[in-house]
Amino acid sequence: MHLEYRHDSDYFFFSQLLMRHIESYIQKHPDAVNAIFDLRDIYEVFREDFAATTTNLESILNIADSYKVETLHGDQALIKSYKIDVKNNSLLLDFNGDALNNLKSGHPVIEPDSSVHE
C-alpha cells in the first residue's frame, strides 16, 4: 500500500487518507464486496477535521472514486458507488469487482492526476 502525499489540495490529501483506510479494510476483510464505515471512524481517519467529515465529504469522495486499479479490461475505478447515510451516520461503499480482485492480487491503486481533476 503506497500513495504519495499530494500538496495540491486538502481534498486530495483527505481522499488519499480515505483510500489508505479502504485498502487496509480490504486487506483485513478479503471477502468484502462493499464496506460500511461509521462516520465517526472517518472523522478519526481525517485527523478529526470536522469539515472534511461533513460539508467537504462529498468532494473528497468525488476524488476518491477516481482512484483506479489496472484490470484486463483497462483501468477501472475501485469504488463503483457510494452513499452517505446521514440517518445512520455511515458511509456505504460498493466496490467494482474486477478492480477489487486485482487490488487483492497485488495491483497498485492508480491515483487521479490532481493537475487535471475538476
mmCIF file of the C-alpha atoms, coordinates in Angstrom:
data_MODEL
# 
_entry.id   MODEL 
# 
loop_
_atom_site.group_PDB 
_atom_site.id 
_atom_site.type_symbol 
_atom_site.label_atom_id 
_atom_site.label_alt_id 
_atom_site.label_comp_id 
_atom_site.label_asym_id 
_atom_site.label_entity_id 
_atom_site.label_seq_id 
_atom_site.pdbx_PDB_ins_code 
_atom_site.Cartn_x 
_atom_site.Cartn_y 
_atom_site.Cartn_z 
_atom_site.occupancy 
_atom_site.B_iso_or_equiv 
_atom_site.pdbx_formal_charge 
_atom_site.auth_seq_id 
_atom_site.auth_comp_id 
_atom_site.auth_asym_id 
_atom_site.auth_atom_id 
_atom_site.pdbx_PDB_model_num 
ATOM 1   C CA . MET A 1 1   ? 0.000   0.000   0.000   1.00 0.00 ? 1   MET A CA 1 
ATOM 2   C CA . HIS A 1 2   ? 1.670   3.198   -1.181  1.00 0.00 ? 2   HIS A CA 1 
ATOM 3   C CA . LEU A 1 3   ? 0.069   6.506   -2.018  1.00 0.00 ? 3   LEU A CA 1 
ATOM 4   C CA . GLU A 1 4   ? 2.225   9.562   -2.339  1.00 0.00 ? 4   GLU A CA 1 
ATOM 5   C CA . TYR A 1 5   ? 1.258   12.720  -0.455  1.00 0.00 ? 5   TYR A CA 1 
ATOM 6   C CA . ARG A 1 6   ? -0.005  15.488  -2.722  1.00 0.00 ? 6   ARG A CA 1 
ATOM 7   C CA . HIS A 1 7   ? 0.159   19.180  -1.844  1.00 0.00 ? 7   HIS A CA 1 
ATOM 8   C CA . ASP A 1 8   ? -2.442  20.255  -4.416  1.00 0.00 ? 8   ASP A CA 1 
ATOM 9   C CA . SER A 1 9   ? -5.403  20.471  -2.090  1.00 0.00 ? 9   SER A CA 1 
ATOM 10  C CA . ASP A 1 10  ? -6.763  19.206  1.169   1.00 0.00 ? 10  ASP A CA 1 
ATOM 11  C CA . TYR A 1 11  ? -9.374  17.271  -0.810  1.00 0.00 ? 11  TYR A CA 1 
ATOM 12  C CA . PHE A 1 12  ? -6.643  15.179  -2.445  1.00 0.00 ? 12  PHE A CA 1 
ATOM 13  C CA . PHE A 1 13  ? -4.912  14.693  0.884   1.00 0.00 ? 13  PHE A CA 1 
ATOM 14  C CA . PHE A 1 14  ? -8.117  13.503  2.546   1.00 0.00 ? 14  PHE A CA 1 
ATOM 15  C CA . SER A 1 15  ? -9.002  11.287  -0.424  1.00 0.00 ? 15  SER A CA 1 
ATOM 16  C CA . GLN A 1 16  ? -5.604  9.601   -0.061  1.00 0.00 ? 16  GLN A CA 1 
ATOM 17  C CA . LEU A 1 17  ? -6.200  9.080   3.661   1.00 0.00 ? 17  LEU A CA 1 
ATOM 18  C CA . LEU A 1 18  ? -9.565  7.550   2.833   1.00 0.00 ? 18  LEU A CA 1 
ATOM 19  C CA . MET A 1 19  ? -8.053  5.288   0.164   1.00 0.00 ? 19  MET A CA 1 
ATOM 20  C CA . ARG A 1 20  ? -5.416  4.050   2.615   1.00 0.00 ? 20  ARG A CA 1 
ATOM 21  C CA . HIS A 1 21  ? -8.207  3.284   5.065   1.00 0.00 ? 21  HIS A CA 1 
ATOM 22  C CA . ILE A 1 22  ? -10.138 1.416   2.351   1.00 0.00 ? 22  ILE A CA 1 
ATOM 23  C CA . GLU A 1 23  ? -7.060  -0.580  1.333   1.00 0.00 ? 23  GLU A CA 1 
ATOM 24  C CA . SER A 1 24  ? -6.492  -1.538  4.947   1.00 0.00 ? 24  SER A CA 1 
ATOM 25  C CA . TYR A 1 25  ? -10.127 -2.565  5.261   1.00 0.00 ? 25  TYR A CA 1 
ATOM 26  C CA . ILE A 1 26  ? -9.876  -4.734  2.135   1.00 0.00 ? 26  ILE A CA 1 
ATOM 27  C CA . GLN A 1 27  ? -6.750  -6.443  3.467   1.00 0.00 ? 27  GLN A CA 1 
ATOM 28  C CA . LYS A 1 28  ? -8.499  -7.199  6.760   1.00 0.00 ? 28  LYS A CA 1 
ATOM 29  C CA . HIS A 1 29  ? -11.750 -8.309  5.064   1.00 0.00 ? 29  HIS A CA 1 
ATOM 30  C CA . PRO A 1 30  ? -10.718 -10.139 1.865   1.00 0.00 ? 30  PRO A CA 1 
ATOM 31  C CA . ASP A 1 31  ? -14.249 -11.408 1.183   1.00 0.00 ? 31  ASP A CA 1 
ATOM 32  C CA . ALA A 1 32  ? -15.821 -7.944  1.259   1.00 0.00 ? 32  ALA A CA 1 
ATOM 33  C CA . VAL A 1 33  ? -17.514 -6.644  -1.890  1.00 0.00 ? 33  VAL A CA 1 
ATOM 34  C CA . ASN A 1 34  ? -18.673 -3.483  -0.149  1.00 0.00 ? 34  ASN A CA 1 
ATOM 35  C CA . ALA A 1 35  ? -17.949 -1.575  3.038   1.00 0.00 ? 35  ALA A CA 1 
ATOM 36  C CA . ILE A 1 36  ? -19.879 0.385   5.607   1.00 0.00 ? 36  ILE A CA 1 
ATOM 37  C CA . PHE A 1 37  ? -17.892 2.849   7.687   1.00 0.00 ? 37  PHE A CA 1 
ATOM 38  C CA . ASP A 1 38  ? -19.209 4.741   10.669  1.00 0.00 ? 38  ASP A CA 1 
ATOM 39  C CA . LEU A 1 39  ? -18.669 8.462   10.037  1.00 0.00 ? 39  LEU A CA 1 
ATOM 40  C CA . ARG A 1 40  ? -17.023 8.717   13.461  1.00 0.00 ? 40  ARG A CA 1 
ATOM 41  C CA . ASP A 1 41  ? -14.317 6.377   12.142  1.00 0.00 ? 41  ASP A CA 1 
ATOM 42  C CA . ILE A 1 42  ? -13.918 8.541   9.050   1.00 0.00 ? 42  ILE A CA 1 
ATOM 43  C CA . TYR A 1 43  ? -13.618 11.558  11.367  1.00 0.00 ? 43  TYR A CA 1 
ATOM 44  C CA . GLU A 1 44  ? -10.672 9.787   13.023  1.00 0.00 ? 44  GLU A CA 1 
ATOM 45  C CA . VAL A 1 45  ? -9.139  8.910   9.629   1.00 0.00 ? 45  VAL A CA 1 
ATOM 46  C CA . PHE A 1 46  ? -9.344  12.589  8.689   1.00 0.00 ? 46  PHE A CA 1 
ATOM 47  C CA . ARG A 1 47  ? -7.449  13.529  11.855  1.00 0.00 ? 47  ARG A CA 1 
ATOM 48  C CA . GLU A 1 48  ? -10.578 14.953  13.472  1.00 0.00 ? 48  GLU A CA 1 
ATOM 49  C CA . ASP A 1 49  ? -11.181 17.516  10.735  1.00 0.00 ? 49  ASP A CA 1 
ATOM 50  C CA . PHE A 1 50  ? -14.906 18.152  11.176  1.00 0.00 ? 50  PHE A CA 1 
ATOM 51  C CA . ALA A 1 51  ? -15.340 19.942  7.838   1.00 0.00 ? 51  ALA A CA 1 
ATOM 52  C CA . ALA A 1 52  ? -13.796 17.028  5.929   1.00 0.00 ? 52  ALA A CA 1 
ATOM 53  C CA . THR A 1 53  ? -16.252 14.640  7.532   1.00 0.00 ? 53  THR A CA 1 
ATOM 54  C CA . THR A 1 54  ? -19.312 16.828  6.964   1.00 0.00 ? 54  THR A CA 1 
ATOM 55  C CA . THR A 1 55  ? -19.523 19.573  4.332   1.00 0.00 ? 55  THR A CA 1 
ATOM 56  C CA . ASN A 1 56  ? -16.458 18.503  2.319   1.00 0.00 ? 56  ASN A CA 1 
ATOM 57  C CA . LEU A 1 57  ? -17.049 14.746  2.371   1.00 0.00 ? 57  LEU A CA 1 
ATOM 58  C CA . GLU A 1 58  ? -18.897 14.674  -0.951  1.00 0.00 ? 58  GLU A CA 1 
ATOM 59  C CA . SER A 1 59  ? -16.000 16.483  -2.691  1.00 0.00 ? 59  SER A CA 1 
ATOM 60  C CA . ILE A 1 60  ? -13.479 14.126  -1.104  1.00 0.00 ? 60  ILE A CA 1 
ATOM 61  C CA . LEU A 1 61  ? -15.494 11.105  -2.249  1.00 0.00 ? 61  LEU A CA 1 
ATOM 62  C CA . ASN A 1 62  ? -15.720 12.589  -5.732  1.00 0.00 ? 62  ASN A CA 1 
ATOM 63  C CA . ILE A 1 63  ? -11.921 12.379  -5.889  1.00 0.00 ? 63  ILE A CA 1 
ATOM 64  C CA . ALA A 1 64  ? -11.695 9.021   -4.089  1.00 0.00 ? 64  ALA A CA 1 
ATOM 65  C CA . ASP A 1 65  ? -13.977 7.369   -6.632  1.00 0.00 ? 65  ASP A CA 1 
ATOM 66  C CA . SER A 1 66  ? -11.471 8.365   -9.339  1.00 0.00 ? 66  SER A CA 1 
ATOM 67  C CA . TYR A 1 67  ? -8.775  6.067   -7.924  1.00 0.00 ? 67  TYR A CA 1 
ATOM 68  C CA . LYS A 1 68  ? -8.360  3.106   -10.268 1.00 0.00 ? 68  LYS A CA 1 
ATOM 69  C CA . VAL A 1 69  ? -6.807  -0.331  -10.439 1.00 0.00 ? 69  VAL A CA 1 
ATOM 70  C CA . GLU A 1 70  ? -5.411  -1.955  -13.583 1.00 0.00 ? 70  GLU A CA 1 
ATOM 71  C CA . THR A 1 71  ? -7.576  -4.821  -14.869 1.00 0.00 ? 71  THR A CA 1 
ATOM 72  C CA . LEU A 1 72  ? -7.745  -6.930  -18.032 1.00 0.00 ? 72  LEU A CA 1 
ATOM 73  C CA . HIS A 1 73  ? -10.430 -4.519  -19.265 1.00 0.00 ? 73  HIS A CA 1 
ATOM 74  C CA . GLY A 1 74  ? -8.333  -1.396  -18.669 1.00 0.00 ? 74  GLY A CA 1 
ATOM 75  C CA . ASP A 1 75  ? -8.010  0.757   -15.588 1.00 0.00 ? 75  ASP A CA 1 
ATOM 76  C CA . GLN A 1 76  ? -11.231 0.640   -13.574 1.00 0.00 ? 76  GLN A CA 1 
ATOM 77  C CA . ALA A 1 77  ? -12.393 2.656   -10.596 1.00 0.00 ? 77  ALA A CA 1 
ATOM 78  C CA . LEU A 1 78  ? -12.194 0.771   -7.299  1.00 0.00 ? 78  LEU A CA 1 
ATOM 79  C CA . ILE A 1 79  ? -15.284 2.484   -5.879  1.00 0.00 ? 79  ILE A CA 1 
ATOM 80  C CA . LYS A 1 80  ? -18.323 1.686   -8.004  1.00 0.00 ? 80  LYS A CA 1 
ATOM 81  C CA . SER A 1 81  ? -20.714 3.778   -5.927  1.00 0.00 ? 81  SER A CA 1 
ATOM 82  C CA . TYR A 1 82  ? -21.034 5.436   -2.554  1.00 0.00 ? 82  TYR A CA 1 
ATOM 83  C CA . LYS A 1 83  ? -23.774 6.779   -0.340  1.00 0.00 ? 83  LYS A CA 1 
ATOM 84  C CA . ILE A 1 84  ? -23.598 8.954   2.741   1.00 0.00 ? 84  ILE A CA 1 
ATOM 85  C CA . ASP A 1 85  ? -26.304 7.735   5.106   1.00 0.00 ? 85  ASP A CA 1 
ATOM 86  C CA . VAL A 1 86  ? -26.898 10.688  7.425   1.00 0.00 ? 86  VAL A CA 1 
ATOM 87  C CA . LYS A 1 87  ? -29.677 8.937   9.334   1.00 0.00 ? 87  LYS A CA 1 
ATOM 88  C CA . ASN A 1 88  ? -27.380 6.070   10.364  1.00 0.00 ? 88  ASN A CA 1 
ATOM 89  C CA . ASN A 1 89  ? -24.197 8.206   10.422  1.00 0.00 ? 89  ASN A CA 1 
ATOM 90  C CA . SER A 1 90  ? -22.429 5.949   7.944   1.00 0.00 ? 90  SER A CA 1 
ATOM 91  C CA . LEU A 1 91  ? -20.658 5.829   4.610   1.00 0.00 ? 91  LEU A CA 1 
ATOM 92  C CA . LEU A 1 92  ? -21.591 2.961   2.295   1.00 0.00 ? 92  LEU A CA 1 
ATOM 93  C CA . LEU A 1 93  ? -19.168 1.943   -0.469  1.00 0.00 ? 93  LEU A CA 1 
ATOM 94  C CA . ASP A 1 94  ? -19.725 -0.575  -3.259  1.00 0.00 ? 94  ASP A CA 1 
ATOM 95  C CA . PHE A 1 95  ? -16.578 -1.832  -4.978  1.00 0.00 ? 95  PHE A CA 1 
ATOM 96  C CA . ASN A 1 96  ? -16.009 -2.698  -8.623  1.00 0.00 ? 96  ASN A CA 1 
ATOM 97  C CA . GLY A 1 97  ? -15.451 -6.479  -8.657  1.00 0.00 ? 97  GLY A CA 1 
ATOM 98  C CA . ASP A 1 98  ? -12.648 -6.574  -11.253 1.00 0.00 ? 98  ASP A CA 1 
ATOM 99  C CA . ALA A 1 99  ? -10.731 -3.710  -9.654  1.00 0.00 ? 99  ALA A CA 1 
ATOM 100 C CA . LEU A 1 100 ? -11.229 -5.186  -6.187  1.00 0.00 ? 100 LEU A CA 1 
ATOM 101 C CA . ASN A 1 101 ? -9.924  -8.623  -7.218  1.00 0.00 ? 101 ASN A CA 1 
ATOM 102 C CA . ASN A 1 102 ? -6.866  -7.127  -8.897  1.00 0.00 ? 102 ASN A CA 1 
ATOM 103 C CA . LEU A 1 103 ? -6.154  -4.964  -5.850  1.00 0.00 ? 103 LEU A CA 1 
ATOM 104 C CA . LYS A 1 104 ? -6.302  -8.094  -3.708  1.00 0.00 ? 104 LYS A CA 1 
ATOM 105 C CA . SER A 1 105 ? -3.861  -9.807  -6.092  1.00 0.00 ? 105 SER A CA 1 
ATOM 106 C CA . GLY A 1 106 ? -1.323  -7.051  -5.620  1.00 0.00 ? 106 GLY A CA 1 
ATOM 107 C CA . HIS A 1 107 ? -2.037  -4.490  -8.329  1.00 0.00 ? 107 HIS A CA 1 
ATOM 108 C CA . PRO A 1 108 ? -1.453  -0.952  -7.062  1.00 0.00 ? 108 PRO A CA 1 
ATOM 109 C CA . VAL A 1 109 ? -4.023  1.790   -6.776  1.00 0.00 ? 109 VAL A CA 1 
ATOM 110 C CA . ILE A 1 110 ? -3.635  4.382   -9.544  1.00 0.00 ? 110 ILE A CA 1 
ATOM 111 C CA . GLU A 1 111 ? -4.097  7.923   -8.269  1.00 0.00 ? 111 GLU A CA 1 
ATOM 112 C CA . PRO A 1 112 ? -6.041  10.501  -10.286 1.00 0.00 ? 112 PRO A CA 1 
ATOM 113 C CA . ASP A 1 113 ? -3.973  13.318  -11.765 1.00 0.00 ? 113 ASP A CA 1 
ATOM 114 C CA . SER A 1 114 ? -4.637  16.261  -9.496  1.00 0.00 ? 114 SER A CA 1 
ATOM 115 C CA . SER A 1 115 ? -3.489  18.764  -12.125 1.00 0.00 ? 115 SER A CA 1 
ATOM 116 C CA . VAL A 1 116 ? -6.382  17.873  -14.443 1.00 0.00 ? 116 VAL A CA 1 
ATOM 117 C CA . HIS A 1 117 ? -9.033  16.859  -11.920 1.00 0.00 ? 117 HIS A CA 1 
ATOM 118 C CA . GLU A 1 118 ? -12.106 19.062  -11.675 1.00 0.00 ? 118 GLU A CA 1 
# 
